Amino acid sequence: KFHFFNDNNEWLQMDKLGHATTAYNISAVQYNLMRWSGVSKNTSEWIGGMTGFAYLMLIEVMDGLSKEWGFSKGDMAADFAGAGIFTAQQALWNEQRIQMRFSFHKSIFAKYNPNELGDNFPQRLIKDYNGQTYWLSFNIHSFLNKDNHFPRWMNADFGYGADGMTGAVINPKTVNGTAIPTFDRKREFYFGIGGAFTKPSTIPYPSWINIFRIPSPVLKLKDNKITFKPFYF
């Protein structure tokens, strides 16, 4: 039967950022498709935002009918936020000055609990929150006066990630009867200068290519220590 499930304390909230980022980018892609098809700007904005939200709502309803899961109000709030961030920017600025992006790298943690974190690359891309990073990418040029000469392709990127997670809320000591190492679950924060693909004026913004953050140097904050990563994705 349909039921609710509170998962707001799982995965150090990485899954919530995943929902918001997915809803945002589905909205952006749908908006582009509608504009390419000749639909008016205002109609495309609302259809884009509603598509991003509705797509993930359907998944959440299926979770609500699943024995092992449940309908998550937290997930739905994140879905609404992601779609809303896209729609609000289009309505306010007619462009996406702040983009939500995604990056992924292979982590050492998935192998210890492949049922939860995936046992191959496509599964880990979606399920291994240790390897995921979610970004707010600010296009600096768009916030300055119209005559500024700041490069259009240069963005300021703020990222959030986490690692050390082999379980949703706490790390299990054993998986399938086998003892696994103990890891500390840690939040990570990033700052870097990233790139954005610019566009001719005839192409709706944002491009689907901008879903992914271009690998570049970042500063990483973890355990109150700042480290420099010359190449991070």
mmCIF file of C-alpha atoms in Angstrom:
data_model
loop_
_atom_site.group_PDB
_atom_site.id
_atom_site.type_symbol
_atom_site.label_atom_id
_atom_site.label_comp_id
_atom_site.label_asym_id
_atom_site.label_seq_id
_atom_site.Cartn_x
_atom_site.Cartn_y
_atom_site.Cartn_z
ATOM 1 C CA LYS A 1 0.000 0.000 0.000
ATOM 2 C CA PHE A 2 1.003 3.593 -0.478
ATOM 3 C CA HIS A 3 3.060 4.779 2.490
ATOM 4 C CA PHE A 4 5.474 7.517 3.557
ATOM 5 C CA PHE A 5 9.103 7.214 4.581
ATOM 6 C CA ASN A 6 11.316 9.829 6.210
ATOM 7 C CA ASP A 7 14.816 9.581 4.755
ATOM 8 C CA ASN A 8 15.977 13.111 5.519
ATOM 9 C CA ASN A 9 18.847 11.879 7.711
ATOM 10 C CA GLU A 10 20.313 9.567 5.076
ATOM 11 C CA TRP A 11 23.543 9.928 3.063
ATOM 12 C CA LEU A 12 24.423 13.282 4.696
ATOM 13 C CA GLN A 13 21.670 14.791 2.475
ATOM 14 C CA MET A 14 23.569 14.059 -0.732
ATOM 15 C CA ASP A 15 20.481 12.359 -2.149
ATOM 16 C CA LYS A 16 18.430 15.525 -1.631
ATOM 17 C CA LEU A 17 20.898 17.576 -3.654
ATOM 18 C CA GLY A 18 20.739 14.863 -6.288
ATOM 19 C CA HIS A 19 16.973 15.266 -6.506
ATOM 20 C CA ALA A 20 17.176 19.045 -6.756
ATOM 21 C CA THR A 21 19.919 18.972 -9.396
ATOM 22 C CA THR A 22 18.057 16.377 -11.471
ATOM 23 C CA ALA A 23 14.809 18.354 -11.357
ATOM 24 C CA TYR A 24 16.660 21.531 -12.329
ATOM 25 C CA ASN A 25 18.354 19.977 -15.359
ATOM 26 C CA ILE A 26 15.284 18.111 -16.589
ATOM 27 C CA SER A 27 13.481 21.465 -16.461
ATOM 28 C CA ALA A 28 16.301 23.096 -18.441
ATOM 29 C CA VAL A 29 16.384 20.412 -21.125
ATOM 30 C CA GLN A 30 12.599 20.447 -21.488
ATOM 31 C CA TYR A 31 12.628 24.243 -21.764
ATOM 32 C CA ASN A 32 15.201 24.031 -24.565
ATOM 33 C CA LEU A 33 13.115 21.449 -26.418
ATOM 34 C CA MET A 34 9.980 23.579 -26.170
ATOM 35 C CA ARG A 35 11.757 26.715 -27.397
ATOM 36 C CA TRP A 36 13.378 24.768 -30.237
ATOM 37 C CA SER A 37 9.892 23.551 -31.177
ATOM 38 C CA GLY A 38 8.619 27.111 -31.485
ATOM 39 C CA VAL A 39 6.705 27.340 -28.198
ATOM 40 C CA SER A 40 6.583 30.778 -26.574
ATOM 41 C CA LYS A 41 9.059 31.709 -23.850
ATOM 42 C CA ASN A 42 6.522 31.974 -21.007
ATOM 43 C CA THR A 43 4.831 28.690 -21.866
ATOM 44 C CA SER A 44 8.202 26.948 -22.208
ATOM 45 C CA GLU A 45 9.270 28.188 -18.776
ATOM 46 C CA TRP A 46 6.264 26.696 -17.037
ATOM 47 C CA ILE A 47 6.260 23.471 -19.030
ATOM 48 C CA GLY A 48 9.973 23.060 -18.324
ATOM 49 C CA GLY A 49 9.579 23.540 -14.581
ATOM 50 C CA MET A 50 6.482 21.370 -14.363
ATOM 51 C CA THR A 51 8.164 18.583 -16.342
ATOM 52 C CA GLY A 52 11.176 18.539 -14.036
ATOM 53 C CA PHE A 53 8.950 18.338 -10.970
ATOM 54 C CA ALA A 54 6.380 15.896 -12.403
ATOM 55 C CA TYR A 55 8.983 13.429 -13.685
ATOM 56 C CA LEU A 56 10.517 13.000 -10.257
ATOM 57 C CA MET A 57 7.121 13.046 -8.551
ATOM 58 C CA LEU A 58 6.159 9.955 -10.557
ATOM 59 C CA ILE A 59 9.292 8.205 -9.328
ATOM 60 C CA GLU A 60 8.443 9.201 -5.770
ATOM 61 C CA VAL A 61 4.915 7.826 -6.110
ATOM 62 C CA MET A 62 6.385 4.512 -7.254
ATOM 63 C CA ASP A 63 8.665 4.593 -4.208
ATOM 64 C CA GLY A 64 5.551 5.114 -2.089
ATOM 65 C CA LEU A 65 4.162 1.857 -3.464
ATOM 66 C CA SER A 66 7.426 -0.031 -2.975
ATOM 67 C CA LYS A 67 7.868 -2.354 -0.008
ATOM 68 C CA GLU A 68 11.503 -1.381 0.568
ATOM 69 C CA TRP A 69 11.022 2.360 0.113
ATOM 70 C CA GLY A 70 8.331 4.967 0.664
ATOM 71 C CA PHE A 71 7.121 8.369 -0.438
ATOM 72 C CA SER A 72 9.622 10.936 0.853
ATOM 73 C CA LYS A 73 8.410 14.450 1.590
ATOM 74 C CA GLY A 74 12.049 15.549 1.739
ATOM 75 C CA ASP A 75 12.670 14.270 -1.781
ATOM 76 C CA MET A 76 9.591 16.067 -3.040
ATOM 77 C CA ALA A 77 10.719 19.322 -1.425
ATOM 78 C CA ALA A 78 14.095 18.957 -3.148
ATOM 79 C CA ASP A 79 12.398 18.221 -6.481
ATOM 80 C CA PHE A 80 10.252 21.331 -6.124
ATOM 81 C CA ALA A 81 13.279 23.432 -5.193
ATOM 82 C CA GLY A 82 15.283 22.311 -8.226
ATOM 83 C CA ALA A 83 12.457 22.955 -10.679
ATOM 84 C CA GLY A 84 11.684 26.234 -8.925
ATOM 85 C CA ILE A 85 15.274 27.479 -9.179
ATOM 86 C CA PHE A 86 15.141 27.005 -12.933
ATOM 87 C CA THR A 87 11.698 28.557 -13.449
ATOM 88 C CA ALA A 88 12.359 31.538 -11.181
ATOM 89 C CA GLN A 89 15.574 32.474 -12.988
ATOM 90 C CA GLN A 90 13.952 32.263 -16.399
ATOM 91 C CA ALA A 91 11.081 34.440 -15.227
ATOM 92 C CA LEU A 92 13.329 36.956 -13.453
ATOM 93 C CA TRP A 93 16.376 37.176 -15.720
ATOM 94 C CA ASN A 94 15.441 35.297 -18.902
ATOM 95 C CA GLU A 95 18.619 33.245 -18.399
ATOM 96 C CA GLN A 96 20.234 30.874 -15.943
ATOM 97 C CA ARG A 97 22.774 32.880 -14.006
ATOM 98 C CA ILE A 98 23.090 30.137 -11.380
ATOM 99 C CA GLN A 99 23.290 26.593 -12.687
ATOM 100 C CA MET A 100 23.061 23.331 -10.775
ATOM 101 C CA ARG A 101 25.706 20.888 -11.912
ATOM 102 C CA PHE A 102 27.002 17.419 -11.220
ATOM 103 C CA SER A 103 30.363 15.693 -11.211
ATOM 104 C CA PHE A 104 31.489 12.185 -10.301
ATOM 105 C CA HIS A 105 34.676 10.331 -9.524
ATOM 106 C CA LYS A 106 35.274 6.731 -8.530
ATOM 107 C CA SER A 107 35.364 6.191 -4.767
ATOM 108 C CA ILE A 108 36.958 3.458 -2.647
ATOM 109 C CA PHE A 109 33.783 2.853 -0.649
ATOM 110 C CA ALA A 110 31.387 1.271 -3.146
ATOM 111 C CA LYS A 111 33.215 -2.061 -3.196
ATOM 112 C CA TYR A 112 32.438 -2.617 0.487
ATOM 113 C CA ASN A 113 28.670 -2.465 0.017
ATOM 114 C CA PRO A 114 27.854 -2.903 -3.683
ATOM 115 C CA ASN A 115 24.177 -3.646 -3.008
ATOM 116 C CA GLU A 116 23.755 -0.116 -1.681
ATOM 117 C CA LEU A 117 26.391 1.720 -3.705
ATOM 118 C CA GLY A 118 26.451 -0.217 -6.984
ATOM 119 C CA ASP A 119 28.702 -2.929 -8.385
ATOM 120 C CA ASN A 120 29.488 -1.366 -11.775
ATOM 121 C CA PHE A 121 30.122 2.125 -13.102
ATOM 122 C CA PRO A 122 26.582 2.986 -14.316
ATOM 123 C CA GLN A 123 25.107 1.930 -10.972
ATOM 124 C CA ARG A 124 27.739 3.783 -8.951
ATOM 125 C CA LEU A 125 27.209 6.924 -10.997
ATOM 126 C CA ILE A 126 23.693 7.046 -9.534
ATOM 127 C CA LYS A 127 24.042 5.275 -6.184
ATOM 128 C CA ASP A 128 27.520 6.005 -4.834
ATOM 129 C CA TYR A 129 27.125 9.341 -3.075
ATOM 130 C CA ASN A 130 30.760 9.205 -1.991
ATOM 131 C CA GLY A 131 31.854 9.908 -5.555
ATOM 132 C CA GLN A 132 29.272 12.548 -6.389
ATOM 133 C CA THR A 133 29.613 16.315 -6.035
ATOM 134 C CA TYR A 134 26.808 18.811 -6.564
ATOM 135 C CA TRP A 135 27.552 22.371 -7.602
ATOM 136 C CA LEU A 136 26.019 25.820 -7.715
ATOM 137 C CA SER A 137 27.763 27.534 -10.609
ATOM 138 C CA PHE A 138 27.488 31.338 -10.716
ATOM 139 C CA ASN A 139 28.080 33.109 -14.017
ATOM 140 C CA ILE A 140 29.916 36.217 -12.819
ATOM 141 C CA HIS A 141 29.514 38.173 -16.070
ATOM 142 C CA SER A 142 25.727 38.027 -15.886
ATOM 143 C CA PHE A 143 25.656 39.688 -12.436
ATOM 144 C CA LEU A 144 27.745 42.685 -13.526
ATOM 145 C CA ASN A 145 26.708 45.694 -15.589
ATOM 146 C CA LYS A 146 26.008 45.119 -19.270
ATOM 147 C CA ASP A 147 29.235 46.775 -20.435
ATOM 148 C CA ASN A 148 31.550 44.655 -18.277
ATOM 149 C CA HIS A 149 34.419 42.769 -19.880
ATOM 150 C CA PHE A 150 34.487 39.833 -17.491
ATOM 151 C CA PRO A 151 34.773 36.560 -19.466
ATOM 152 C CA ARG A 152 31.367 35.050 -20.200
ATOM 153 C CA TRP A 153 32.768 31.533 -19.951
ATOM 154 C CA MET A 154 34.096 31.894 -16.382
ATOM 155 C CA ASN A 155 31.936 30.759 -13.451
ATOM 156 C CA ALA A 156 32.419 30.663 -9.690
ATOM 157 C CA ASP A 157 31.561 27.133 -8.519
ATOM 158 C CA PHE A 158 30.531 26.135 -4.999
ATOM 159 C CA GLY A 159 30.329 22.389 -4.419
ATOM 160 C CA TYR A 160 29.102 19.986 -1.747
ATOM 161 C CA GLY A 161 30.081 16.359 -1.329
ATOM 162 C CA ALA A 162 30.612 13.687 1.318
ATOM 163 C CA ASP A 163 32.546 10.478 1.767
ATOM 164 C CA GLY A 164 33.104 7.615 4.184
ATOM 165 C CA MET A 165 29.517 6.390 3.723
ATOM 166 C CA THR A 166 28.914 2.661 3.348
ATOM 167 C CA GLY A 167 25.366 2.860 4.700
ATOM 168 C CA ALA A 168 22.492 5.321 4.525
ATOM 169 C CA VAL A 169 22.376 6.534 8.157
ATOM 170 C CA ILE A 170 25.220 4.649 9.833
ATOM 171 C CA ASN A 171 27.971 2.493 8.404
ATOM 172 C CA PRO A 172 27.418 -1.250 8.877
ATOM 173 C CA LYS A 173 30.149 -3.287 10.510
ATOM 174 C CA THR A 174 29.464 -6.285 8.284
ATOM 175 C CA VAL A 175 27.966 -6.760 4.810
ATOM 176 C CA ASN A 176 26.643 -10.212 3.882
ATOM 177 C CA GLY A 177 28.451 -11.661 6.877
ATOM 178 C CA THR A 178 31.812 -10.129 5.967
ATOM 179 C CA ALA A 179 33.447 -7.498 8.162
ATOM 180 C CA ILE A 180 34.241 -4.221 6.415
ATOM 181 C CA PRO A 181 36.562 -1.365 7.466
ATOM 182 C CA THR A 182 35.363 1.490 9.654
ATOM 183 C CA PHE A 183 35.176 4.902 7.994
ATOM 184 C CA ASP A 184 34.352 8.370 9.289
ATOM 185 C CA ARG A 185 31.416 9.972 7.509
ATOM 186 C CA LYS A 186 32.478 13.465 6.456
ATOM 187 C CA ARG A 187 30.987 16.440 4.646
ATOM 188 C CA GLU A 188 33.121 18.225 2.047
ATOM 189 C CA PHE A 189 32.878 21.720 0.584
ATOM 190 C CA TYR A 190 34.520 22.997 -2.590
ATOM 191 C CA PHE A 191 35.237 26.246 -4.353
ATOM 192 C CA GLY A 192 36.678 26.642 -7.821
ATOM 193 C CA ILE A 193 36.618 28.683 -11.000
ATOM 194 C CA GLY A 194 34.822 26.700 -13.647
ATOM 195 C CA GLY A 195 33.880 27.065 -17.270
ATOM 196 C CA ALA A 196 30.546 27.504 -18.966
ATOM 197 C CA PHE A 197 29.791 26.867 -22.603
ATOM 198 C CA THR A 198 28.607 30.128 -24.105
ATOM 199 C CA LYS A 199 25.955 30.301 -26.785
ATOM 200 C CA PRO A 200 24.856 32.232 -29.850
ATOM 201 C CA SER A 201 21.871 34.444 -29.086
ATOM 202 C CA THR A 202 19.592 32.191 -31.140
ATOM 203 C CA ILE A 203 20.045 29.131 -28.907
ATOM 204 C CA PRO A 204 18.011 28.892 -25.661
ATOM 205 C CA TYR A 205 20.049 28.791 -22.462
ATOM 206 C CA PRO A 206 21.212 26.713 -20.646
ATOM 207 C CA SER A 207 22.786 24.067 -22.839
ATOM 208 C CA TRP A 208 22.402 20.451 -21.700
ATOM 209 C CA ILE A 209 26.204 20.228 -21.832
ATOM 210 C CA ASN A 210 26.340 22.470 -18.765
ATOM 211 C CA ILE A 211 24.781 19.715 -16.638
ATOM 212 C CA PHE A 212 28.309 18.481 -15.928
ATOM 213 C CA ARG A 213 31.027 20.546 -14.340
ATOM 214 C CA ILE A 214 34.202 20.862 -16.391
ATOM 215 C CA PRO A 215 37.141 19.404 -14.402
ATOM 216 C CA SER A 216 39.321 22.179 -13.008
ATOM 217 C CA PRO A 217 41.313 23.143 -9.878
ATOM 218 C CA VAL A 218 39.397 23.549 -6.605
ATOM 219 C CA LEU A 219 39.879 24.348 -2.951
ATOM 220 C CA LYS A 220 38.495 21.637 -0.673
ATOM 221 C CA LEU A 221 37.309 22.196 2.905
ATOM 222 C CA LYS A 222 37.103 19.076 5.074
ATOM 223 C CA ASP A 223 37.623 18.692 8.831
ATOM 224 C CA ASN A 224 38.291 22.445 9.023
ATOM 225 C CA LYS A 225 41.299 21.984 6.736
ATOM 226 C CA ILE A 226 41.652 23.528 3.284
ATOM 227 C CA THR A 227 43.509 21.588 0.590
ATOM 228 C CA PHE A 228 44.144 22.356 -3.070
ATOM 229 C CA LYS A 229 43.128 19.901 -5.779
ATOM 230 C CA PRO A 230 44.768 20.733 -9.131
ATOM 231 C CA PHE A 231 42.257 18.618 -11.073
ATOM 232 C CA TYR A 232 38.884 17.682 -9.625
ATOM 233 C CA PHE A 233 35.786 16.145 -11.110
#
